[in-house]
Each structure stands twice: as C-alpha cells, then as structure tokens.
Amino acid sequence: MPLLADRQSQLLIDGKLVAGRKGVFDTVNPATEEVLGVAADATAEDMGDAIEAARRAFDDTDWSTDTELRVRCIRQLRDALREHVEELRDLTIAEVGAPRMLTSGAQLEGPIDDLAFSADTAENYPWRTDLGHATPQGIPTDRVIAREAVGVVGAITPWNFPHQINLAKVGPALAAGNTLVLKPAPDTPWAAAVLGQIITEHTDFPPGVINIVTSSDHSVGALLSKDPRVDMVSFTGSTATGRAVMTDAALTIKKVFLELGGKSAFLVLDDADLTGACSMAAFTVAMHAGQGCAITTRLVVPRARYDEAVEIAAGTLGSIKPGDPTSKRTVCGPVISARQRDRVQSYLDLAIKEGGRFACGGGRPADMDKGFWIEPTVIAGLDNNARVAREEIFGPVLTVIAHDGDDDAVRIANDSPYGLSGTVFSGDDARAQAVASRMRVGTVNVNGGIWYSADAPFGGYKQSGVGREMGLAGFEEYTEIKLIATLAG
C-alpha cells in the first residue's frame, strides 16, 4: 500500500491507526508554501490513551524480556523502511525541505541503516554480568549486575532531522526493552506518522509497544514529562524547552535525556590551510539551511588573517544559492517555516545593530517570493560578546571572530553556554589534538574527521544537554542497573 495514499496521516495508538480527536492540521512544503496534506491532530485525551497503551504493553506482556522478538521487530522495521525509501525520500524533501543530496545520508538512509546497530546491540548485549563472589560484612555473597529496561519512554522530537532523531530514539529504546510514545514536531508530522503505517503493515510489534501521536499543540507533548505513568523522557530540541522538560519531569523524578542547542566553534589555527578550512566552514553552515544543532556557526580565525578569512568564507557561502530541494545540486534549501525565517531575519537585523556587517547575504533572496528562504550569510566585524555569536540562530549564518593564538581560540570556543560540538584545523595533527582536548564539547572534528556514526555517542556539555544518543552509551541511556546479591551456599 502506498504511504499516505490519501495525503492524510493517522495516530498509532495501541496497535491501531486512528484519527485524532481534534481533527486534522496542515503539513506544508517550506519551499513552496503548498499544503501537502493533513495530519491527525491529537488531544490530551489521545495522548493519555497512548501512554496507557504503552504502560500496559510494558507491565502486562513479555516485551521487555523477549530479546528475540525485539530484535526481529526492529529488523523488520529497517527492512520495510528500505523498501519504501523512495517514497520516504520524496516525503522528506517535500515536508522537511531537506535537499535531495542529504537524504542519502543523515536525513533518511543513514538513520534507516542505523537501526541495525540497535538490533545487533540488543542481540549481543551482556544483559547480566557476574560481579563475582565476595564477603561483605563477613557474609558470603554471589553478585550479578542486571541491565533492564527503564519502562515507558516518552520521545519528543524536532523538525530539522526528523528521521534521524526519531529513529535514534525509537531504535535503542525499543531494543532495550522499553515501550514508547513518540511525539514529533508539528512542522514535520508525516515523517513520524509514516512509521505507524509501516509498523502496522510490515512488522510484528505487539499493540502498545510503540505509539505515535501527532498534534498541532505543543502542550500535548509536554504531558509526557508530567505523567507519572511515563518513566523516562527523551527530548531533542531547544535549550529553553529542555529546561521545561526537566522541570516537569522533576515532579515525578523521572529519568531525562536531553539533546539541546549549540553554538559550535570552528577553530582555524595559524598554521592551517586558511582557504580549505574557511571554505569548509562556510559550506557546512549552508547545508540544510544551517538547521542543525551541531553545525559550527562561529568561525574563529587568526586576527592577522581576519580580512582574508572573511573574504574566503564569503566567496564560498555567497556562491551557494538557496534553491529547490528536489534538485540533486541543491545544498541550501528553505528554512522550515515563516516563523523560523522571521526569527533568523531578526538575528540578521540585530547583527547590524550590534555593529557588524554582511560580507555576503543578509536577508531573503530578492527573486524568491514563495517559500521560506534566507540567503547564506557571513557576519563580520563582531567579537564573541555579540548576541549573534552567543545565541543559536538555526539558519545559514556564519559569524567570523578573530583570535590571538591557540589559548585565545580555546577561550573563545569555551566562552559559550553551549558545548555540543566543535572543529579544529591545523597543519599539525598533534597541535590540533591538543586544542581539541581543551574544548568543552561532546564531539570534535579534527582536520576533517567525521564523528557522526551509529556506533559513536553524540551529545554535549553544559546547556547542550544531558546524556548521550547513539552508540553503546545511547543504548544504555534506556536501561536501568540492578544488582542482585544472593547468599552463597
């Protein structure tokens, strides 16, 4: 059956595809402003039904202990997603505004393939570890450490990389034996809802194990943090919303995973290839219109070569024109919504008020009157105290900042409320590694290395979050540790 054949999605609750009690809401193509179709609009009552279904599936079935079933279901999901990959590609380009070239990587195919890591990890994981014999307080005791599922997980996800973030939560949470309620962003409901259709048609997931609730109302997702039937909340999004999630979760002392904002620095040391480094920084910030939390949006360069660095970055970024995401050549598509476009523009206006200048870009392309477009922009003339250097803009905007040596570059990189990612370029790998080791961030790219991988943990320091997603560390976020001590005979 074709995906979303009637251009309308449904909720997945307790193994059934159902309508939302509030009706439907539009999903819009950000490149054209065309209404693509509608998504089921859930109410608080729908969310309550989903939570109750997940609770029953965890408490009253053997899902959490049947590793073989979990592995089979996740592999079925991966295979079914692969079979529908071209339909999913078209949907992703249209709903997310993701350039076609990115769908072969982190926007679609990568996350589908990454489900294999979750299945393989569950299949081979040491669920019980013998801690050995001991005599605490003189009592002979045999001890075992058991890893068990947390329980019901509420997953709240954003719109920028919906498949990657949805599946990076769904895969390990279910593989570890939890049941789950997924609440995606209102901007990209179809990217999550199609999972419900595929799960019901192509997998053996028991009813209630995974529930998908789309809604135009953000407060519906907030119920996952507050409801005592939910044992853990896994949230990716803004730092401001992350604070609210943590506050709400504190009422029931539930476990929280948070992957939040970033304002990552790209450090160019004085022995680096300036042209290569600044060009790479500029290209990176244009990808998917800069809508990535780990994108390096601060380019920190030697003061003596500041003007040259600005010129190189502007030359590269100015040559990347925002365009039709269906084209194989497009790098920079639209931002997700009129609201987001206006937010980015407000930061560009602020840059001028703060005394900066645009080396390229600075607003909406003059020849694009439909769609949510922002020109790739280089801001020059400001230091790290400017708001555009400190706050997450989430658009194709690069701020160039001068440094006075390695120590100063590290100081600037770390002078941020965030600590998600970073990059260091140097002609000397050892020097670059030394600088990288001093950066207070969760991931660092040294001279072009790639940190994104299914088996590698991702997350940040400071206000960039709590915990890690992906890799073994990400799998274990969804487990509890139990020590079983038995009197030795």
Tab-separated table of C-alpha atoms in Angstrom:
chain	number	residue	atom	x	y	z
A	1	MET	CA	0.000	0.000	0.000
A	2	PRO	CA	1.441	3.450	-0.872
A	3	LEU	CA	2.449	5.632	2.047
A	4	LEU	CA	-0.171	8.233	2.988
A	5	ALA	CA	-2.178	7.382	-0.124
A	6	ASP	CA	-4.926	9.845	0.793
A	7	ARG	CA	-2.423	12.573	1.841
A	8	GLN	CA	-3.637	12.182	5.393
A	9	SER	CA	-1.847	10.546	8.315
A	10	GLN	CA	-3.239	8.913	11.432
A	11	LEU	CA	-2.153	8.312	15.002
A	12	LEU	CA	-0.769	4.939	16.063
A	13	ILE	CA	-2.242	4.013	19.444
A	14	ASP	CA	-2.310	0.510	20.914
A	15	GLY	CA	-1.513	-1.118	17.579
A	16	LYS	CA	-4.250	0.679	15.605
A	17	LEU	CA	-4.177	3.614	13.201
A	18	VAL	CA	-6.790	6.077	14.459
A	19	ALA	CA	-7.965	9.649	13.870
A	20	GLY	CA	-7.116	12.490	16.213
A	21	ARG	CA	-9.930	13.754	18.395
A	22	LYS	CA	-9.142	17.356	17.398
A	23	GLY	CA	-9.410	16.585	13.684
A	24	VAL	CA	-6.503	17.361	11.362
A	25	PHE	CA	-3.927	20.065	10.713
A	26	ASP	CA	-1.997	21.008	7.584
A	27	THR	CA	1.533	19.978	6.750
A	28	VAL	CA	3.240	22.491	4.457
A	29	ASN	CA	6.056	22.368	1.902
A	30	PRO	CA	8.552	25.010	3.133
A	31	ALA	CA	9.975	25.518	-0.375
A	32	THR	CA	6.650	26.373	-2.000
A	33	GLU	CA	4.233	27.080	0.894
A	34	GLU	CA	1.944	24.469	-0.707
A	35	VAL	CA	-0.256	22.459	1.643
A	36	LEU	CA	0.876	18.882	1.128
A	37	GLY	CA	-1.966	17.284	3.058
A	38	VAL	CA	-3.086	16.848	6.635
A	39	ALA	CA	-2.014	15.046	9.786
A	40	ALA	CA	-4.087	13.692	12.642
A	41	ASP	CA	-4.407	16.302	15.392
A	42	ALA	CA	-4.288	14.683	18.805
A	43	THR	CA	-5.693	15.961	22.075
A	44	ALA	CA	-4.579	15.410	25.650
A	45	GLU	CA	-7.065	12.522	25.774
A	46	ASP	CA	-5.383	10.864	22.773
A	47	MET	CA	-2.011	11.230	24.457
A	48	GLY	CA	-3.444	9.689	27.605
A	49	ASP	CA	-4.635	6.702	25.586
A	50	ALA	CA	-1.171	6.289	24.060
A	51	ILE	CA	0.558	6.454	27.441
A	52	GLU	CA	-1.868	3.914	28.903
A	53	ALA	CA	-1.290	1.557	25.959
A	54	ALA	CA	2.481	1.793	26.419
A	55	ARG	CA	2.099	1.220	30.155
A	56	ARG	CA	0.031	-1.937	29.637
A	57	ALA	CA	2.415	-3.264	26.991
A	58	PHE	CA	5.336	-2.870	29.363
A	59	ASP	CA	3.669	-4.134	32.527
A	60	ASP	CA	1.486	-6.940	31.172
A	61	THR	CA	3.487	-8.515	28.331
A	62	ASP	CA	6.915	-10.099	27.975
A	63	TRP	CA	8.169	-7.457	25.512
A	64	SER	CA	10.835	-6.212	27.939
A	65	THR	CA	12.316	-9.683	28.377
A	66	ASP	CA	11.837	-11.182	24.898
A	67	THR	CA	15.025	-10.044	23.231
A	68	GLU	CA	14.495	-12.253	20.192
A	69	LEU	CA	11.125	-10.619	19.440
A	70	ARG	CA	12.524	-7.127	19.860
A	71	VAL	CA	15.421	-7.796	17.529
A	72	ARG	CA	13.127	-9.305	14.903
A	73	CYS	CA	10.700	-6.377	15.012
A	74	ILE	CA	13.426	-3.757	14.670
A	75	ARG	CA	14.976	-5.580	11.730
A	76	GLN	CA	11.544	-5.840	10.120
A	77	LEU	CA	11.126	-2.087	10.535
A	78	ARG	CA	14.519	-1.422	8.976
A	79	ASP	CA	13.771	-3.674	6.011
A	80	ALA	CA	10.321	-2.155	5.436
A	81	LEU	CA	11.735	1.377	5.563
A	82	ARG	CA	14.324	0.366	2.976
A	83	GLU	CA	11.575	-0.996	0.726
A	84	HIS	CA	9.762	2.349	0.892
A	85	VAL	CA	12.877	4.518	0.751
A	86	GLU	CA	11.993	6.343	-2.484
A	87	GLU	CA	8.541	7.292	-1.186
A	88	LEU	CA	10.162	8.385	2.056
A	89	ARG	CA	12.734	10.396	0.132
A	90	ASP	CA	10.058	12.347	-1.718
A	91	LEU	CA	8.137	12.910	1.509
A	92	THR	CA	11.254	14.139	3.317
A	93	ILE	CA	12.202	16.588	0.592
A	94	ALA	CA	8.664	17.962	0.458
A	95	GLU	CA	7.830	18.155	4.169
A	96	VAL	CA	11.242	18.913	5.693
A	97	GLY	CA	12.669	20.964	2.813
A	98	ALA	CA	15.751	18.750	3.001
A	99	PRO	CA	17.943	18.866	-0.114
A	100	ARG	CA	17.859	15.613	-2.061
A	101	MET	CA	21.598	15.065	-1.615
A	102	LEU	CA	21.190	14.880	2.173
A	103	THR	CA	18.594	12.113	2.006
A	104	SER	CA	21.305	9.612	1.108
A	105	GLY	CA	22.890	10.387	4.476
A	106	ALA	CA	21.641	11.680	7.810
A	107	GLN	CA	18.268	12.872	6.530
A	108	LEU	CA	16.996	9.394	5.637
A	109	GLU	CA	19.099	6.442	4.512
A	110	GLY	CA	21.663	6.712	7.306
A	111	PRO	CA	19.098	6.550	10.128
A	112	ILE	CA	17.317	3.607	8.494
A	113	ASP	CA	20.566	1.646	8.264
A	114	ASP	CA	21.464	2.667	11.820
A	115	LEU	CA	18.552	0.593	13.140
A	116	ALA	CA	20.796	-2.399	12.550
A	117	PHE	CA	23.097	-1.173	15.324
A	118	SER	CA	20.231	-1.175	17.831
A	119	ALA	CA	19.132	-4.680	16.838
A	120	ASP	CA	22.681	-6.057	16.857
A	121	THR	CA	23.437	-4.428	20.215
A	122	ALA	CA	20.345	-5.933	21.851
A	123	GLU	CA	21.109	-9.353	20.377
A	124	ASN	CA	24.684	-9.404	21.705
A	125	TYR	CA	24.360	-7.285	24.839
A	126	PRO	CA	25.527	-8.719	28.198
A	127	TRP	CA	22.211	-8.279	29.999
A	128	ARG	CA	23.711	-9.966	33.066
A	129	THR	CA	27.286	-9.596	34.284
A	130	ASP	CA	28.771	-11.732	37.045
A	131	LEU	CA	30.375	-9.425	39.598
A	132	GLY	CA	31.838	-12.403	41.377
A	133	HIS	CA	31.899	-13.756	44.916
A	134	ALA	CA	32.556	-11.506	47.908
A	135	THR	CA	32.063	-11.468	51.669
A	136	PRO	CA	30.663	-8.034	52.548
A	137	GLN	CA	30.230	-7.748	56.329
A	138	GLY	CA	31.507	-11.314	56.501
A	139	ILE	CA	28.526	-12.733	54.591
A	140	PRO	CA	29.387	-14.943	51.566
A	141	THR	CA	27.558	-13.463	48.593
A	142	ASP	CA	27.356	-14.074	44.850
A	143	ARG	CA	26.584	-10.904	42.923
A	144	VAL	CA	25.155	-10.251	39.464
A	145	ILE	CA	24.625	-6.935	37.700
A	146	ALA	CA	21.475	-6.929	35.569
A	147	ARG	CA	20.596	-4.373	32.913
A	148	GLU	CA	16.857	-3.869	32.472
A	149	ALA	CA	14.554	-1.587	30.520
A	150	VAL	CA	13.568	1.707	32.139
A	151	GLY	CA	9.867	1.266	31.318
A	152	VAL	CA	7.667	3.642	29.335
A	153	VAL	CA	9.671	6.193	27.340
A	154	GLY	CA	8.251	9.447	26.035
A	155	ALA	CA	10.188	10.664	22.990
A	156	ILE	CA	9.769	14.289	21.896
A	157	THR	CA	11.491	15.204	18.639
A	158	PRO	CA	12.155	18.298	16.470
A	159	TRP	CA	11.677	19.035	12.788
A	160	ASN	CA	15.178	19.558	11.411
A	161	PHE	CA	16.351	15.926	11.001
A	162	PRO	CA	13.133	14.059	11.833
A	163	HIS	CA	14.049	10.576	10.590
A	164	GLN	CA	17.467	10.649	12.201
A	165	ILE	CA	16.212	11.853	15.561
A	166	ASN	CA	13.015	9.771	15.605
A	167	LEU	CA	14.878	6.552	14.800
A	168	ALA	CA	17.820	7.366	17.101
A	169	LYS	CA	15.285	7.238	19.937
A	170	VAL	CA	12.890	4.565	18.690
A	171	GLY	CA	15.644	2.060	17.817
A	172	PRO	CA	17.612	1.874	21.062
A	173	ALA	CA	14.626	2.491	23.359
A	174	LEU	CA	12.681	-0.447	21.912
A	175	ALA	CA	15.754	-2.651	21.523
A	176	ALA	CA	16.500	-2.176	25.219
A	177	GLY	CA	13.015	-3.459	26.091
A	178	ASN	CA	11.090	-0.261	26.706
A	179	THR	CA	7.722	0.705	25.296
A	180	LEU	CA	7.425	4.131	23.747
A	181	VAL	CA	5.243	7.106	22.873
A	182	LEU	CA	6.672	9.301	20.111
A	183	LYS	CA	5.525	12.922	19.836
A	184	PRO	CA	7.076	14.627	16.763
A	185	ALA	CA	7.197	18.342	15.977
A	186	PRO	CA	4.049	19.838	14.404
A	187	ASP	CA	6.129	21.050	11.428
A	188	THR	CA	7.001	17.510	10.286
A	189	PRO	CA	4.222	15.146	11.422
A	190	TRP	CA	4.299	12.897	8.365
A	191	ALA	CA	7.937	11.898	8.875
A	192	ALA	CA	6.867	10.242	12.125
A	193	ALA	CA	3.356	9.143	11.154
A	194	VAL	CA	4.583	7.040	8.226
A	195	LEU	CA	6.375	4.882	10.785
A	196	GLY	CA	2.962	4.000	12.189
A	197	GLN	CA	1.680	2.842	8.824
A	198	ILE	CA	4.807	0.804	8.120
A	199	ILE	CA	4.788	-0.753	11.593
A	200	THR	CA	1.161	-1.891	11.316
A	201	GLU	CA	1.585	-3.282	7.796
A	202	HIS	CA	5.054	-4.828	7.875
A	203	THR	CA	6.156	-5.708	11.415
A	204	ASP	CA	5.261	-7.893	14.391
A	205	PHE	CA	5.411	-5.121	17.014
A	206	PRO	CA	2.760	-6.018	19.622
A	207	PRO	CA	-0.008	-3.475	20.321
A	208	GLY	CA	1.046	-0.631	22.577
A	209	VAL	CA	4.783	-1.195	22.295
A	210	ILE	CA	5.187	1.852	20.063
A	211	ASN	CA	2.657	4.677	19.822
A	212	ILE	CA	2.917	7.755	17.598
A	213	VAL	CA	0.968	10.889	18.478
A	214	THR	CA	0.998	13.906	16.161
A	215	SER	CA	-0.547	17.178	17.295
A	216	SER	CA	-0.522	20.871	16.439
A	217	ASP	CA	-0.461	21.596	20.175
A	218	HIS	CA	2.963	21.556	21.853
A	219	SER	CA	1.297	21.110	25.261
A	220	VAL	CA	0.215	17.610	24.218
A	221	GLY	CA	3.874	16.580	24.076
A	222	ALA	CA	4.528	18.232	27.426
A	223	LEU	CA	2.186	15.681	29.035
A	224	LEU	CA	4.891	13.037	28.564
A	225	SER	CA	7.127	14.895	31.018
A	226	LYS	CA	4.368	15.280	33.603
A	227	ASP	CA	2.567	11.933	33.505
A	228	PRO	CA	3.590	9.542	36.315
A	229	ARG	CA	2.973	6.552	34.000
A	230	VAL	CA	5.993	7.640	31.919
A	231	ASP	CA	9.339	6.515	33.347
A	232	MET	CA	11.705	8.454	31.073
A	233	VAL	CA	11.593	11.377	28.669
A	234	SER	CA	13.999	11.576	25.733
A	235	PHE	CA	13.911	15.084	24.262
A	236	THR	CA	15.744	16.765	21.408
A	237	GLY	CA	15.138	20.454	20.788
A	238	SER	CA	15.863	23.905	22.103
A	239	THR	CA	17.565	24.535	25.416
A	240	ALA	CA	14.600	26.639	26.574
A	241	THR	CA	12.176	23.763	26.013
A	242	GLY	CA	14.664	21.338	27.517
A	243	ARG	CA	14.549	23.320	30.758
A	244	ALA	CA	10.759	22.986	30.787
A	245	VAL	CA	11.014	19.227	30.171
A	246	MET	CA	13.480	18.844	33.033
A	247	THR	CA	11.303	20.940	35.354
A	248	ASP	CA	8.163	18.955	34.550
A	249	ALA	CA	9.989	15.629	34.864
A	250	ALA	CA	11.239	16.611	38.312
A	251	LEU	CA	7.702	16.312	39.670
A	252	THR	CA	7.905	12.519	39.346
A	253	ILE	CA	11.734	12.245	39.409
A	254	LYS	CA	11.726	10.510	36.044
A	255	LYS	CA	14.847	9.870	34.039
A	256	VAL	CA	15.599	12.535	31.420
A	257	PHE	CA	17.747	12.547	28.296
A	258	LEU	CA	18.215	15.988	26.713
A	259	GLU	CA	19.958	16.833	23.428
A	260	LEU	CA	19.697	20.593	23.183
A	261	GLY	CA	21.143	23.643	21.436
A	262	GLY	CA	24.580	24.515	20.234
A	263	LYS	CA	26.759	27.405	19.108
A	264	SER	CA	29.742	25.428	17.996
A	265	ALA	CA	33.103	26.916	17.069
A	266	PHE	CA	35.290	26.122	14.046
A	267	LEU	CA	38.849	26.934	15.154
A	268	VAL	CA	41.411	27.716	12.460
A	269	LEU	CA	44.948	27.787	13.881
A	270	ASP	CA	47.667	29.948	12.361
A	271	ASP	CA	49.403	27.041	10.586
A	272	ALA	CA	46.240	25.749	8.898
A	273	ASP	CA	45.312	25.902	5.228
A	274	LEU	CA	43.158	29.022	5.575
A	275	THR	CA	41.398	28.617	2.233
A	276	GLY	CA	40.498	24.988	2.797
A	277	ALA	CA	39.366	25.499	6.394
A	278	CYS	CA	37.270	28.622	5.828
A	279	SER	CA	35.687	27.152	2.719
A	280	MET	CA	34.715	24.030	4.626
A	281	ALA	CA	33.247	26.070	7.479
A	282	ALA	CA	31.189	28.117	5.032
A	283	PHE	CA	29.942	25.081	3.117
A	284	THR	CA	28.938	23.323	6.332
A	285	VAL	CA	26.822	26.218	7.572
A	286	ALA	CA	24.866	26.282	4.291
A	287	MET	CA	23.846	22.619	4.415
A	288	HIS	CA	20.115	22.215	5.112
A	289	ALA	CA	19.997	26.000	5.575
A	290	GLY	CA	22.041	25.742	8.758
A	291	GLN	CA	19.284	23.886	10.587
A	292	GLY	CA	21.457	21.607	12.673
A	293	CYS	CA	22.283	21.898	16.364
A	294	ALA	CA	25.895	20.732	15.918
A	295	ILE	CA	26.747	22.932	12.907
A	296	THR	CA	29.810	25.114	13.556
A	297	THR	CA	28.374	28.623	13.217
A	298	ARG	CA	31.309	30.515	14.766
A	299	LEU	CA	34.409	30.661	12.548
A	300	VAL	CA	37.349	31.610	14.800
A	301	VAL	CA	40.407	32.673	12.787
A	302	PRO	CA	43.847	34.258	13.374
A	303	ARG	CA	43.487	38.014	13.812
A	304	ALA	CA	46.357	38.727	11.401
A	305	ARG	CA	44.422	36.985	8.606
A	306	TYR	CA	40.910	38.020	9.609
A	307	ASP	CA	40.017	40.004	6.477
A	308	GLU	CA	41.354	37.226	4.253
A	309	ALA	CA	39.318	34.627	6.147
A	310	VAL	CA	36.136	36.688	5.824
A	311	GLU	CA	36.712	37.042	2.093
A	312	ILE	CA	37.248	33.292	1.649
A	313	ALA	CA	34.167	32.393	3.689
A	314	ALA	CA	32.038	34.951	1.849
A	315	GLY	CA	33.307	33.716	-1.506
A	316	THR	CA	32.218	30.175	-0.705
A	317	LEU	CA	28.971	30.951	1.088
A	318	GLY	CA	27.972	33.633	-1.397
A	319	SER	CA	28.318	31.142	-4.241
A	320	ILE	CA	25.826	28.755	-2.602
A	321	LYS	CA	22.400	29.922	-3.636
A	322	PRO	CA	19.343	28.605	-1.818
A	323	GLY	CA	17.297	26.535	-4.207
A	324	ASP	CA	14.798	23.815	-4.986
A	325	PRO	CA	15.451	20.903	-2.593
A	326	THR	CA	14.292	18.399	-5.225
A	327	SER	CA	17.386	19.233	-7.299
A	328	LYS	CA	20.399	16.961	-6.875
A	329	ARG	CA	22.665	20.036	-6.905
A	330	THR	CA	20.979	21.955	-4.076
A	331	VAL	CA	22.891	22.306	-0.816
A	332	CYS	CA	20.865	25.034	0.898
A	333	GLY	CA	17.104	24.577	0.898
A	334	PRO	CA	14.480	26.607	2.748
A	335	VAL	CA	14.133	27.024	6.477
A	336	ILE	CA	11.181	25.128	7.891
A	337	SER	CA	8.566	27.868	8.313
A	338	ALA	CA	7.717	31.548	8.058
A	339	ARG	CA	8.182	31.751	11.822
A	340	GLN	CA	11.720	30.378	11.560
A	341	ARG	CA	12.569	32.619	8.599
A	342	ASP	CA	11.441	35.663	10.584
A	343	ARG	CA	13.475	34.526	13.576
A	344	VAL	CA	16.633	34.207	11.504
A	345	GLN	CA	15.989	37.586	9.903
A	346	SER	CA	15.627	39.177	13.330
A	347	TYR	CA	19.140	37.978	14.186
A	348	LEU	CA	20.499	39.359	10.917
A	349	ASP	CA	18.938	42.731	11.705
A	350	LEU	CA	20.428	42.514	15.195
A	351	ALA	CA	23.906	41.901	13.772
A	352	ILE	CA	23.822	45.271	12.039
A	353	LYS	CA	22.558	46.987	15.187
A	354	GLU	CA	25.429	45.415	17.123
A	355	GLY	CA	27.938	46.957	14.708
A	356	GLY	CA	28.526	44.041	12.369
A	357	ARG	CA	28.445	43.889	8.588
A	358	PHE	CA	27.448	41.340	5.984
A	359	ALA	CA	30.260	40.017	3.803
A	360	CYS	CA	27.525	38.234	1.826
A	361	GLY	CA	23.822	37.587	2.205
A	362	GLY	CA	21.759	39.288	4.860
A	363	GLY	CA	18.144	38.560	4.044
A	364	ARG	CA	15.580	36.918	1.817
A	365	PRO	CA	16.622	36.308	-1.806
A	366	ALA	CA	15.024	39.011	-3.933
A	367	ASP	CA	13.923	36.585	-6.640
A	368	MET	CA	12.136	34.092	-4.355
A	369	ASP	CA	8.689	35.299	-3.301
A	370	LYS	CA	7.292	31.892	-2.356
A	371	GLY	CA	8.796	29.652	0.272
A	372	PHE	CA	10.754	30.280	3.446
A	373	TRP	CA	14.175	31.351	2.190
A	374	ILE	CA	17.222	33.008	3.740
A	375	GLU	CA	20.424	33.855	1.881
A	376	PRO	CA	23.577	32.177	3.218
A	377	THR	CA	25.189	34.963	5.236
A	378	VAL	CA	28.619	35.812	6.623
A	379	ILE	CA	28.677	38.287	9.533
A	380	ALA	CA	31.962	40.122	10.143
A	381	GLY	CA	33.169	42.827	12.495
A	382	LEU	CA	31.886	41.420	15.792
A	383	ASP	CA	33.500	39.641	18.721
A	384	ASN	CA	32.301	36.742	20.829
A	385	ASN	CA	30.225	39.008	23.078
A	386	ALA	CA	27.706	39.785	20.317
A	387	ARG	CA	24.353	38.054	20.638
A	388	VAL	CA	24.685	36.593	17.132
A	389	ALA	CA	27.883	34.921	18.368
A	390	ARG	CA	26.309	33.584	21.545
A	391	GLU	CA	22.753	32.565	20.673
A	392	GLU	CA	21.609	29.726	18.440
A	393	ILE	CA	20.209	31.174	15.194
A	394	PHE	CA	19.401	27.933	13.346
A	395	GLY	CA	19.868	29.356	9.868
A	396	PRO	CA	22.615	29.580	7.210
A	397	VAL	CA	24.543	32.225	9.151
A	398	LEU	CA	28.280	32.198	9.917
A	399	THR	CA	29.859	34.707	12.305
A	400	VAL	CA	33.622	35.234	11.860
A	401	ILE	CA	35.564	36.033	15.045
A	402	ALA	CA	39.272	36.873	15.462
A	403	HIS	CA	41.576	35.049	17.885
A	404	ASP	CA	45.081	35.823	19.178
A	405	GLY	CA	46.609	32.367	19.346
A	406	ASP	CA	45.683	28.859	20.460
A	407	ASP	CA	44.860	29.775	24.059
A	408	ASP	CA	42.600	32.589	22.939
A	409	ALA	CA	40.910	30.369	20.355
A	410	VAL	CA	40.126	27.805	23.058
A	411	ARG	CA	38.878	30.565	25.363
A	412	ILE	CA	36.501	31.836	22.683
A	413	ALA	CA	35.262	28.332	21.869
A	414	ASN	CA	34.531	27.627	25.532
A	415	ASP	CA	33.038	31.069	26.218
A	416	SER	CA	29.532	29.858	25.453
A	417	PRO	CA	26.599	28.499	27.427
A	418	TYR	CA	26.659	25.560	24.993
A	419	GLY	CA	29.091	22.708	24.496
A	420	LEU	CA	27.792	20.472	21.745
A	421	SER	CA	30.432	20.235	19.036
A	422	GLY	CA	33.482	21.860	17.506
A	423	THR	CA	36.141	21.701	14.823
A	424	VAL	CA	39.893	22.333	14.843
A	425	PHE	CA	42.045	22.812	11.746
A	426	SER	CA	45.844	22.895	11.912
A	427	GLY	CA	48.780	21.819	9.794
A	428	ASP	CA	49.934	19.732	12.748
A	429	ASP	CA	47.627	16.929	13.912
A	430	ALA	CA	49.227	16.796	17.367
A	431	ARG	CA	48.694	20.522	17.847
A	432	ALA	CA	45.091	20.227	16.704
A	433	GLN	CA	44.503	17.278	19.046
A	434	ALA	CA	45.925	19.281	21.954
A	435	VAL	CA	43.498	22.125	21.247
A	436	ALA	CA	40.592	19.685	20.762
A	437	SER	CA	41.279	18.132	24.174
A	438	ARG	CA	40.736	21.534	25.806
A	439	MET	CA	37.380	22.233	24.172
A	440	ARG	CA	34.385	21.686	26.465
A	441	VAL	CA	32.225	19.923	23.905
A	442	GLY	CA	30.825	16.460	23.235
A	443	THR	CA	32.224	15.941	19.728
A	444	VAL	CA	35.199	17.423	17.888
A	445	ASN	CA	36.135	17.224	14.207
A	446	VAL	CA	39.936	17.414	13.839
A	447	ASN	CA	41.187	18.297	10.354
A	448	GLY	CA	38.096	16.918	8.648
A	449	GLY	CA	37.344	13.797	10.687
A	450	ILE	CA	33.701	12.660	10.830
A	451	TRP	CA	32.202	11.984	14.246
A	452	TYR	CA	28.677	11.006	13.128
A	453	SER	CA	28.183	7.222	13.173
A	454	ALA	CA	25.674	4.718	14.567
A	455	ASP	CA	28.275	3.291	16.955
A	456	ALA	CA	29.523	6.663	18.218
A	457	PRO	CA	27.910	8.602	21.092
A	458	PHE	CA	26.525	12.092	20.408
A	459	GLY	CA	25.671	14.765	22.954
A	460	GLY	CA	27.022	17.821	24.670
A	461	TYR	CA	28.376	19.553	27.724
A	462	LYS	CA	26.785	22.415	29.680
A	463	GLN	CA	23.444	23.668	28.312
A	464	SER	CA	23.739	21.454	25.239
A	465	GLY	CA	22.204	18.585	27.132
A	466	VAL	CA	22.301	15.630	29.490
A	467	GLY	CA	23.330	12.146	28.383
A	468	ARG	CA	24.301	10.692	25.028
A	469	GLU	CA	22.389	9.478	21.976
A	470	MET	CA	23.587	6.731	19.603
A	471	GLY	CA	26.427	4.307	20.214
A	472	LEU	CA	26.535	1.934	23.175
A	473	ALA	CA	26.178	4.908	25.534
A	474	GLY	CA	22.965	5.887	23.775
A	475	PHE	CA	21.594	2.344	24.059
A	476	GLU	CA	22.386	2.235	27.771
A	477	GLU	CA	20.556	5.528	28.382
A	478	TYR	CA	17.403	3.416	28.042
A	479	THR	CA	18.385	0.889	30.700
A	480	GLU	CA	18.456	0.659	34.478
A	481	ILE	CA	21.117	-1.110	36.540
A	482	LYS	CA	20.090	-3.699	39.123
A	483	LEU	CA	22.450	-5.503	41.481
A	484	ILE	CA	21.273	-8.953	42.605
A	485	ALA	CA	23.105	-10.297	45.649
A	486	THR	CA	22.486	-13.968	46.580
A	487	LEU	CA	23.637	-15.652	49.759
A	488	ALA	CA	26.299	-18.124	48.725
A	489	GLY	CA	25.815	-21.715	49.810
